[in-house]
CSV table of C-alpha atoms and ligand atoms in Angstrom, one decimal:
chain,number,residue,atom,x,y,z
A,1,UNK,CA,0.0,0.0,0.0
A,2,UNK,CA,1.2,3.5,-0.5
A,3,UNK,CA,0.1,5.4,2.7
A,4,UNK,CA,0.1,9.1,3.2
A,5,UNK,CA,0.8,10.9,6.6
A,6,UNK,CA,0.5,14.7,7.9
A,7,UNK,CA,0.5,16.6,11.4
A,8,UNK,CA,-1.8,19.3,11.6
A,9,UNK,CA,-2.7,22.5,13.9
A,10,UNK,CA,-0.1,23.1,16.6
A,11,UNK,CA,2.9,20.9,16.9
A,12,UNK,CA,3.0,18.8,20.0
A,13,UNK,CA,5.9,16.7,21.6
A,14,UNK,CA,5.2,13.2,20.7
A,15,UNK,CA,4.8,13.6,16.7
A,16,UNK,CA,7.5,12.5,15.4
A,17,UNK,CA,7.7,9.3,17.8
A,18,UNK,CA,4.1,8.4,16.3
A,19,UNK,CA,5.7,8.9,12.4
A,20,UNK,CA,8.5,7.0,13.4
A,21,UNK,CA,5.8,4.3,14.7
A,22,UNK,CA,4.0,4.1,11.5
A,23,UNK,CA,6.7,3.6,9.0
A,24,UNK,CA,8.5,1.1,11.0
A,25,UNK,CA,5.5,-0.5,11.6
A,26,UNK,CA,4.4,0.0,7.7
A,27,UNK,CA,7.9,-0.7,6.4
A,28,UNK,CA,8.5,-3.4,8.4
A,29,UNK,CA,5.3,-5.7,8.8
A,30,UNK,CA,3.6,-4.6,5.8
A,31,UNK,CA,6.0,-3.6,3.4
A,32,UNK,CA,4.1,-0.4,2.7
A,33,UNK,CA,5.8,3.0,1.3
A,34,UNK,CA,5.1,5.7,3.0
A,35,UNK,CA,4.3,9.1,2.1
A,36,UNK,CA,4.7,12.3,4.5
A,37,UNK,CA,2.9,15.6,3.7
A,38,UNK,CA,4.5,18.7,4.3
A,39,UNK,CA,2.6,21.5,6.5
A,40,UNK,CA,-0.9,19.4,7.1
A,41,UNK,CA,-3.6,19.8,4.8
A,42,UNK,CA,-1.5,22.3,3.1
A,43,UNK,CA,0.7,19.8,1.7
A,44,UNK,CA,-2.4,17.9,0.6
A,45,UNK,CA,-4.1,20.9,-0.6
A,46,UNK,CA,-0.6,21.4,-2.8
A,47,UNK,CA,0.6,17.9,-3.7
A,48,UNK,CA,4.1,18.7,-2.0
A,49,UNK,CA,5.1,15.5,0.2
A,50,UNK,CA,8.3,12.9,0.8
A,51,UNK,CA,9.0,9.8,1.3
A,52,UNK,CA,8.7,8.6,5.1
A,53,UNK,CA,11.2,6.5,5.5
A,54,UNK,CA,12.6,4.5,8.6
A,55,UNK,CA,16.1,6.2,7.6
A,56,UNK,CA,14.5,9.5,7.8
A,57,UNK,CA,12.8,9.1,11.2
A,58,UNK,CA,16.0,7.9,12.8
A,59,UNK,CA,16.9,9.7,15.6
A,60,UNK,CA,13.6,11.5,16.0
A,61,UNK,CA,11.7,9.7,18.6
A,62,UNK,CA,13.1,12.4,21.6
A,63,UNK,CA,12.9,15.1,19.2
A,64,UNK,CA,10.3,18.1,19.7
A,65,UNK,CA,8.2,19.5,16.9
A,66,UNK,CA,7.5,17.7,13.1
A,67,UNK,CA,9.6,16.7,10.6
A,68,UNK,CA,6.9,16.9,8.8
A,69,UNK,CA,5.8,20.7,9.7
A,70,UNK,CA,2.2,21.8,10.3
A,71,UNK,CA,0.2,24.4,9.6
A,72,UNK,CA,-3.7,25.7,10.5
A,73,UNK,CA,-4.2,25.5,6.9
A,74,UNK,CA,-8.1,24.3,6.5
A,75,UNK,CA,-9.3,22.9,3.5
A,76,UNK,CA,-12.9,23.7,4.8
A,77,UNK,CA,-12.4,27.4,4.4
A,78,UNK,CA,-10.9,27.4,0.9
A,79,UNK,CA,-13.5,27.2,-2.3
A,80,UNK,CA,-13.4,23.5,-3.4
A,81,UNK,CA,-10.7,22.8,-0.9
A,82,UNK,CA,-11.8,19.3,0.0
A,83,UNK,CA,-12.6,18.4,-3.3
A,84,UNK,CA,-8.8,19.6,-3.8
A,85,UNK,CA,-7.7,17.3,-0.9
A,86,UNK,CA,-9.0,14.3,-2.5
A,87,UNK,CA,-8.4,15.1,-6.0
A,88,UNK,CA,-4.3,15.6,-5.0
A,89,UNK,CA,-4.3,12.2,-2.6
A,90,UNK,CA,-5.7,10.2,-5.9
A,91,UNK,CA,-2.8,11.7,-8.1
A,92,UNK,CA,0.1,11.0,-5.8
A,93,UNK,CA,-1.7,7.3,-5.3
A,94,UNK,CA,-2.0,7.6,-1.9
A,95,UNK,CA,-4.1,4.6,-0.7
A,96,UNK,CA,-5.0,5.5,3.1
A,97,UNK,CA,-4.2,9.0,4.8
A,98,UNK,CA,-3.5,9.0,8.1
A,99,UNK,CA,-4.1,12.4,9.8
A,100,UNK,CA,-2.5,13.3,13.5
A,101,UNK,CA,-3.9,16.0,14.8
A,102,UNK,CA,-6.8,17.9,17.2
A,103,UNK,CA,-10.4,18.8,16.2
A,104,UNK,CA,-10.0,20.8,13.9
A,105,UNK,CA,-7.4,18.2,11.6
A,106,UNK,CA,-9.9,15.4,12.7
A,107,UNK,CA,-12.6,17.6,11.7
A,108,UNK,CA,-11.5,17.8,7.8
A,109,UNK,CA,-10.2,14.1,8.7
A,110,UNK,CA,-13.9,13.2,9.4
A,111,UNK,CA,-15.5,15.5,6.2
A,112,UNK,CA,-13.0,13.8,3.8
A,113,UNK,CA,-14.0,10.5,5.2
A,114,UNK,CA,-17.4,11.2,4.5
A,115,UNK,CA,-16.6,11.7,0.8
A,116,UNK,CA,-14.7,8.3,0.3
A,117,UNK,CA,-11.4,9.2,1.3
A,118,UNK,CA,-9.8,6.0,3.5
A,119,UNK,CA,-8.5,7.8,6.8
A,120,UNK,CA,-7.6,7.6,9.9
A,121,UNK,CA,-6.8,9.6,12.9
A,122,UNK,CA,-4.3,10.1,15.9
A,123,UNK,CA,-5.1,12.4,18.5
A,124,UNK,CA,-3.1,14.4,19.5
A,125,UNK,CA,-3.2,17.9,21.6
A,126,UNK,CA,-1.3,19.2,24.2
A,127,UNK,CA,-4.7,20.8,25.3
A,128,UNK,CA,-6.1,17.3,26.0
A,129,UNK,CA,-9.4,18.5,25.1
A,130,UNK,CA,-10.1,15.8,22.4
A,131,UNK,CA,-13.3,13.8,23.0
A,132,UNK,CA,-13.0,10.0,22.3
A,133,UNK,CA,-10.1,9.3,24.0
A,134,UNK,CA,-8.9,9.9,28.0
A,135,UNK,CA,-5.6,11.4,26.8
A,136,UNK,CA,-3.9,12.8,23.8
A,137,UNK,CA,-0.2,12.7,23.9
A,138,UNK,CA,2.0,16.1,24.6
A,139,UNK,CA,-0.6,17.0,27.4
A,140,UNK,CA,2.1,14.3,30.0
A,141,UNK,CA,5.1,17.1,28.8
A,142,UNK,CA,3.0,20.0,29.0
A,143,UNK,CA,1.9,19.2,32.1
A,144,UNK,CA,5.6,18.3,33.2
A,145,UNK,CA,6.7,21.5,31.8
A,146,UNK,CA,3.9,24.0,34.1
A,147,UNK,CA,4.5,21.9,36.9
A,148,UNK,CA,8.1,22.3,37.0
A,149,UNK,CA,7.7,26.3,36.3
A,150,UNK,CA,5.3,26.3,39.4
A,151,UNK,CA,7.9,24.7,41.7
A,152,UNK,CA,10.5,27.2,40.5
A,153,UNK,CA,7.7,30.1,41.2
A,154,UNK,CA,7.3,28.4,44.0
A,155,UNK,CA,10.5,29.8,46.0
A,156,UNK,CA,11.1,33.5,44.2
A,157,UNK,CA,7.6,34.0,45.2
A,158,UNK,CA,8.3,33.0,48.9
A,159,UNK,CA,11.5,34.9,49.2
A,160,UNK,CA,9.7,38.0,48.2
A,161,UNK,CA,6.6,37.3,49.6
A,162,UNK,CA,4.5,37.7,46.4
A,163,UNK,CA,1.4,36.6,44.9
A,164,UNK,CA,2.3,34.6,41.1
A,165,UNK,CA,0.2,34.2,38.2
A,166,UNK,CA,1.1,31.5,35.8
A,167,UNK,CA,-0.3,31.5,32.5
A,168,UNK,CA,-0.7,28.1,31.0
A,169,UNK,CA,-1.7,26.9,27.6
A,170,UNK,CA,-5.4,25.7,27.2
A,171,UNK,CA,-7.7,27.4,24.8
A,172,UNK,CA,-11.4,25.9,25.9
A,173,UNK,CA,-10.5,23.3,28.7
A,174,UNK,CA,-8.4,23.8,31.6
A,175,UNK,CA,-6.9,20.7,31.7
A,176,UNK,CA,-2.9,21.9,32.0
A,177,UNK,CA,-4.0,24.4,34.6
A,178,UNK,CA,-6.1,21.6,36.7
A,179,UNK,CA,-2.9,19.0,36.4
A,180,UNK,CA,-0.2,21.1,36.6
A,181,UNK,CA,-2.0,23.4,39.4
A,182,UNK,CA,-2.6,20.1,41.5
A,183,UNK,CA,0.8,18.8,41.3
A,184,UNK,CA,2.4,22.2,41.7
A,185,UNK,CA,0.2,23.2,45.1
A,186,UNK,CA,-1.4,26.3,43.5
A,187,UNK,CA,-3.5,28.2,45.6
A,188,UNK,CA,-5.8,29.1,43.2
A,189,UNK,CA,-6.8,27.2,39.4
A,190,UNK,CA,-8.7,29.8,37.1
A,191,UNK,CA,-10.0,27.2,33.8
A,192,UNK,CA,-12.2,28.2,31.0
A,193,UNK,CA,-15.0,25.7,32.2
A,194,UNK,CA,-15.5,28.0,35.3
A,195,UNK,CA,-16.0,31.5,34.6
A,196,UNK,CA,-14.2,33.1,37.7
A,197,UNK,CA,-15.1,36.0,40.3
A,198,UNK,CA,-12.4,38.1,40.7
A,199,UNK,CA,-13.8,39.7,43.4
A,200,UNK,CA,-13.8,36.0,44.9
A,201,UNK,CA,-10.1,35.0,43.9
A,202,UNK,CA,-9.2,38.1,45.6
A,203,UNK,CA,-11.0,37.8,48.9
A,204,UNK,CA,-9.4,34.1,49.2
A,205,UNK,CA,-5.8,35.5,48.7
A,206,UNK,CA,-6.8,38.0,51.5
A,207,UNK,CA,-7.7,35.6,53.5
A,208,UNK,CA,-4.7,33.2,53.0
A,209,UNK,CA,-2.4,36.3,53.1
A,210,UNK,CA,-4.3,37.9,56.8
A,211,UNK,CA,-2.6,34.5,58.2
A,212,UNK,CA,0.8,35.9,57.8
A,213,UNK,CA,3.6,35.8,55.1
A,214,UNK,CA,1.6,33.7,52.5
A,215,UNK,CA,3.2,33.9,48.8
A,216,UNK,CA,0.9,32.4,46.7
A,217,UNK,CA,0.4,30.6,43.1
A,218,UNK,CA,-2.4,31.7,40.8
A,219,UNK,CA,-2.7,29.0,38.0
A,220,UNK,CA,-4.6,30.5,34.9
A,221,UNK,CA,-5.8,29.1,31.9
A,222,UNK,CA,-5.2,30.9,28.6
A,223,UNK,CA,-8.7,30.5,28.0
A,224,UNK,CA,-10.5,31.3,31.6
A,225,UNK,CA,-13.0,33.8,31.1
A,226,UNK,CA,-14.4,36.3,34.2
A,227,UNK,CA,-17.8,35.7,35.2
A,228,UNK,CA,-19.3,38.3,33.1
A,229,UNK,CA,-19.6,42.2,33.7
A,230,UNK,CA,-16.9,41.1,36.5
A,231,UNK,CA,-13.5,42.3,34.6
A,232,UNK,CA,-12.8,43.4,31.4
A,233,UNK,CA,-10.4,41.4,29.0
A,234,UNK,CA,-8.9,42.1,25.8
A,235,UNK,CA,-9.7,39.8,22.6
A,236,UNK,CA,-7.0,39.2,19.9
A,237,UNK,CA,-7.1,38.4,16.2
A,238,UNK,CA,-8.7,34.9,15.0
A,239,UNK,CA,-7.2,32.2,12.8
A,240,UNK,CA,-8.7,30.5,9.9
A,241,UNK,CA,-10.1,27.9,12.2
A,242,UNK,CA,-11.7,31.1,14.1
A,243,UNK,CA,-9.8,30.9,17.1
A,244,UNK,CA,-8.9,34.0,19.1
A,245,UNK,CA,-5.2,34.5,19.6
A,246,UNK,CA,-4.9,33.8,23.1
A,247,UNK,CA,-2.0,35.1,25.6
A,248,UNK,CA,-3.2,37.8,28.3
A,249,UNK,CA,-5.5,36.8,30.8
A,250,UNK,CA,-2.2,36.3,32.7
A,251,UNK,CA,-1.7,39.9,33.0
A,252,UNK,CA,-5.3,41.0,33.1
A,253,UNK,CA,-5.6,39.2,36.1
A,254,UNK,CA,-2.8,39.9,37.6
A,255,UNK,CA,-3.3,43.6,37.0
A,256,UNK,CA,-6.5,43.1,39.1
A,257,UNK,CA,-5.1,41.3,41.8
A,258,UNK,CA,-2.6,44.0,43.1
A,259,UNK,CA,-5.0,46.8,42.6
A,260,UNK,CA,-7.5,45.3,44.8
A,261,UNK,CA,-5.4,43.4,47.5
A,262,UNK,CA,-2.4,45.7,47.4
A,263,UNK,CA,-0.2,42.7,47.0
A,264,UNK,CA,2.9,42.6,45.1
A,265,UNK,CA,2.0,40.5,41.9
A,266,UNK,CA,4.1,39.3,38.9
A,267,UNK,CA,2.7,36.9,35.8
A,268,UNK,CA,4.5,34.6,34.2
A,269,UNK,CA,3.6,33.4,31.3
A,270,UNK,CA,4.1,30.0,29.8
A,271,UNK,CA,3.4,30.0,25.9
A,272,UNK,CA,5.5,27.9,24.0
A,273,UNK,CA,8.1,26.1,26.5
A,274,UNK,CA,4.8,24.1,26.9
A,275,UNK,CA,4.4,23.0,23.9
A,276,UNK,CA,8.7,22.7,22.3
A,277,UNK,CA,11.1,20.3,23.0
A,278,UNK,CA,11.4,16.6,24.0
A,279,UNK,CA,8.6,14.7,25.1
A,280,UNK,CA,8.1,12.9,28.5
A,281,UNK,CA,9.0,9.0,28.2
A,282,UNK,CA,4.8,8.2,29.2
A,283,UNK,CA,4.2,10.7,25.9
A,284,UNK,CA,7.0,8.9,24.0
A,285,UNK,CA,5.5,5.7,24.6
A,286,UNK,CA,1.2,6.8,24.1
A,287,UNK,CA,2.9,8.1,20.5
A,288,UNK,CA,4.1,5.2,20.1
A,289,UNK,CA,1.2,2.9,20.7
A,290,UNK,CA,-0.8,4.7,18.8
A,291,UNK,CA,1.7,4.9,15.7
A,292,UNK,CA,1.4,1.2,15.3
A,293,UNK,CA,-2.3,0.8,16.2
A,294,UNK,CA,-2.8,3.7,13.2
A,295,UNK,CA,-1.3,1.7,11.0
A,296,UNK,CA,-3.0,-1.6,11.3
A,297,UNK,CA,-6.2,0.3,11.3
A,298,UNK,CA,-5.2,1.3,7.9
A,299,UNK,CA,-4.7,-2.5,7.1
A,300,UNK,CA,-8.1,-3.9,9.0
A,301,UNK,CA,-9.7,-1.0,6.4
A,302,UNK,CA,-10.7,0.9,9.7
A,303,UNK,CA,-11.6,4.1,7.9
A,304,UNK,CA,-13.1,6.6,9.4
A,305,UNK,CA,-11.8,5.7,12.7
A,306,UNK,CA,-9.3,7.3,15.3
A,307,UNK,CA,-7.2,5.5,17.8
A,308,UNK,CA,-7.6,6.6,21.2
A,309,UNK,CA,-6.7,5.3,24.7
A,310,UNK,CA,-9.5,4.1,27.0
A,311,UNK,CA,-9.0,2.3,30.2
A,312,UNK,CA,-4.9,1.6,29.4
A,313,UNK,CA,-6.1,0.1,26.1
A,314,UNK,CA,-5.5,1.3,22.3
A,315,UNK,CA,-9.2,1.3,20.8
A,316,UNK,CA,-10.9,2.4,17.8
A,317,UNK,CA,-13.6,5.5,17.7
A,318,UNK,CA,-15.4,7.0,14.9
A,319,UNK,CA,-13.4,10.5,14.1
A,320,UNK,CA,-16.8,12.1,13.9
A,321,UNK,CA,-17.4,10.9,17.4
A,322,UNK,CA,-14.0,12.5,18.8
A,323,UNK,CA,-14.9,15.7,17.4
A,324,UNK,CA,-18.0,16.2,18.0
A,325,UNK,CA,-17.6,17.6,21.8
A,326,UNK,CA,-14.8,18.7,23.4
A,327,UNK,CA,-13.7,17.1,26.6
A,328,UNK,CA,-13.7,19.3,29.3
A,329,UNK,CA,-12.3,19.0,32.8
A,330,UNK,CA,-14.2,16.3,35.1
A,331,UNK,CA,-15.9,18.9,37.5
A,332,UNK,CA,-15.5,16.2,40.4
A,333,UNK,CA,-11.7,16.4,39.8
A,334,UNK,CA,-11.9,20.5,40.2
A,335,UNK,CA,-14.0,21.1,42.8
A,336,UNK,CA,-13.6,17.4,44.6
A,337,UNK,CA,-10.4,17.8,44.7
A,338,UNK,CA,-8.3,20.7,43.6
A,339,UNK,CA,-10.4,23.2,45.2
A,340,UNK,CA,-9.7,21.5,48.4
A,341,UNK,CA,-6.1,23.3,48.3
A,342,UNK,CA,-7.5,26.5,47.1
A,343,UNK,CA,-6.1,29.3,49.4
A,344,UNK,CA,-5.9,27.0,52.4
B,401,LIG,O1,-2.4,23.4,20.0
B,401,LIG,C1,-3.2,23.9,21.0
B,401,LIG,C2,-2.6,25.2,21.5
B,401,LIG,O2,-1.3,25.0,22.0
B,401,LIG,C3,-3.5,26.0,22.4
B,401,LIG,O3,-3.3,25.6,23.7
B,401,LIG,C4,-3.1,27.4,22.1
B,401,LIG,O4,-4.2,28.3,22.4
B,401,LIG,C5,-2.8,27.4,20.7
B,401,LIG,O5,-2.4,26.0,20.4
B,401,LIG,C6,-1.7,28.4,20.3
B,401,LIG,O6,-1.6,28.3,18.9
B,401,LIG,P1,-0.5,29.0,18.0
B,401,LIG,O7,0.8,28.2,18.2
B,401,LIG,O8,-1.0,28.9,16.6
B,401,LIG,O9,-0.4,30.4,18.5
């Protein structure tokens, strides 16, 4: 068979170890040649791809980013674009696509299915918000990542006796924040799920702070919202996708927080570093897993279909399933339990 591959929407630590995955796998088992798109469904939309070798994934299972590159590129929004899509896949012979990405790469992944096209689809997101499947890999590193940055906040803010704001990635679920907040003993988790009371957070960190010489963490989402009417945010510009650029709650809030409490407060925030460099060994290994389970998917003729963890196990789910609803934070894990350590 002559297989295609692409990573779409933001790069996430873990891609190339579930490329590397699917041509060994492909190479190896099924003696399939594979075909790697350049940019996501740019490359499609364009006809530009290489081969995917084993040679050329050497070496890349610790490594950050694609090889492949990405792009928010979507076929949905351009005139004829999917028609495009299909049309180039048929004149490179590309048998069966397999498209890693988040919703909205699964999303063109499930429209294209729906016209005939044999694919299937990895998850992936550092956000974690995928529905389908209990974790995406990248979200182990990011986590890692925001958890060690709150340790490290952890002491500056102590010696000065200062309240921090940490600005983690996570555009509609606060998955990163709820994690890393938990495991970095944050005194407060602000997550787009639970529009927040500023008037609230602040009274809490009173109240901690009236107990004596009380630094404290402030774990926002990029994505947390006020409770409306409460404090006024700024909005950015959206991608093609329609997503608002995100990146300032951070300061918003803590720009609120010293001019009601008085306390010193500095933001810091993440970006990026969350989502760059190598990926945790768990991540390394989810990739992995579902590398090899994408491509004997593509050889059971599992079209249509997205691998996805459930219960420890690699399973199959309809990509129109995954995408259908985001999965947002289990409300019994943030108020059962990381609420519990909220300004204590
Ligand atoms: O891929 C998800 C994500 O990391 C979100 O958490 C974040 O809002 C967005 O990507 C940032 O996108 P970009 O890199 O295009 O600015």
């Amino acid at each position: 068979m002559r297989v295609g591959m692409l990573t779409g929407g933001g790069d996430c630590p873990g891609l190339n170890a579930v490329m590397r995955a699917i041509v060994r796998k492909a190479e190896r088992d099924f003696g399939d040649e594979v075909v790697g798109f350049l940019d996501g469904w740019r490359g499609v939309l364009e006809g530009r791809a290489v081969e995917a070798t084993v040679e050329r994934f050497r070496g890349s299972l610790p490594r950050g980013g694609t090889l492949l590159g990405t792009s928010r590129t979507n076929p949905l929004k351009i005139d004829g674009g999917p028609d495009r899509c299909r049309d180039q896949l048929r004149a490179l012979g590309i048998d069966a696509l397999i498209a890693i990405g988040g919703e909205d790469t699964l999303g063109v992944a499930a429209t294209l299915s729906e016209m005939g096209v044999s694919v299937v689809g990895v998850p992936k997101t550092i956000d974690n918000d995928l529905g389908g499947t209990e974790l995406t890999f990248g979200f182990d590193t990011a986590v890692a990542i925001a958890t060690e940055a709150i340790d490290r906040l952890h002491t500056t803010a102590e010696s000065h006796d200062r309240v921090m704001v940490v600005e983690v990635m996570g555009r509609h679920a606060g998955h990163i924040a709820t994690w890393a907040g938990i495991a970095g003993g944050a005194t407060m988790i602000l997550i787009p799920e639970e529009p927040f009371d500023i008037d609230r957070v602040c009274e809490a960190l009173r109240r901690r702070h009236a107990k004596g010489r009380y630094a404290s963490i402030v774990v926002v989402a990029e994505g947390a919202v006020p409770k409306e009417g409460t404090m006024q945010v700024l909005s950015g510009e959206r991608d093609e996708f329609g997503h608002v650029r995100l990146g300032g709650i951070g300061n918003s809030v803590a720009e609120e927080i010293e001019a009601r409490t008085g306390f010193e407060t500095r933001v810091t925030i993440l970006g990026h570093v969350q989502r760059g460099g190598t990926p945790t060994a768990f991540d390394r290994v989810l990739a992995t897993r579902f590398g090899v389970a994408a491509i004997d998917a593509v050889h059971d003729g599992a079209f249509g279909q997205m691998v996805a963890l459930r219960c420890g196990e690699i399973v199959r789910v309809p990509i129109s399933e995954a995408v259908r609803e985001l999965k947002l934070v289990d409300p019994d894990l943030y108020h059962g339990v990381a609420e519990v350590f909220f300004a204590g």
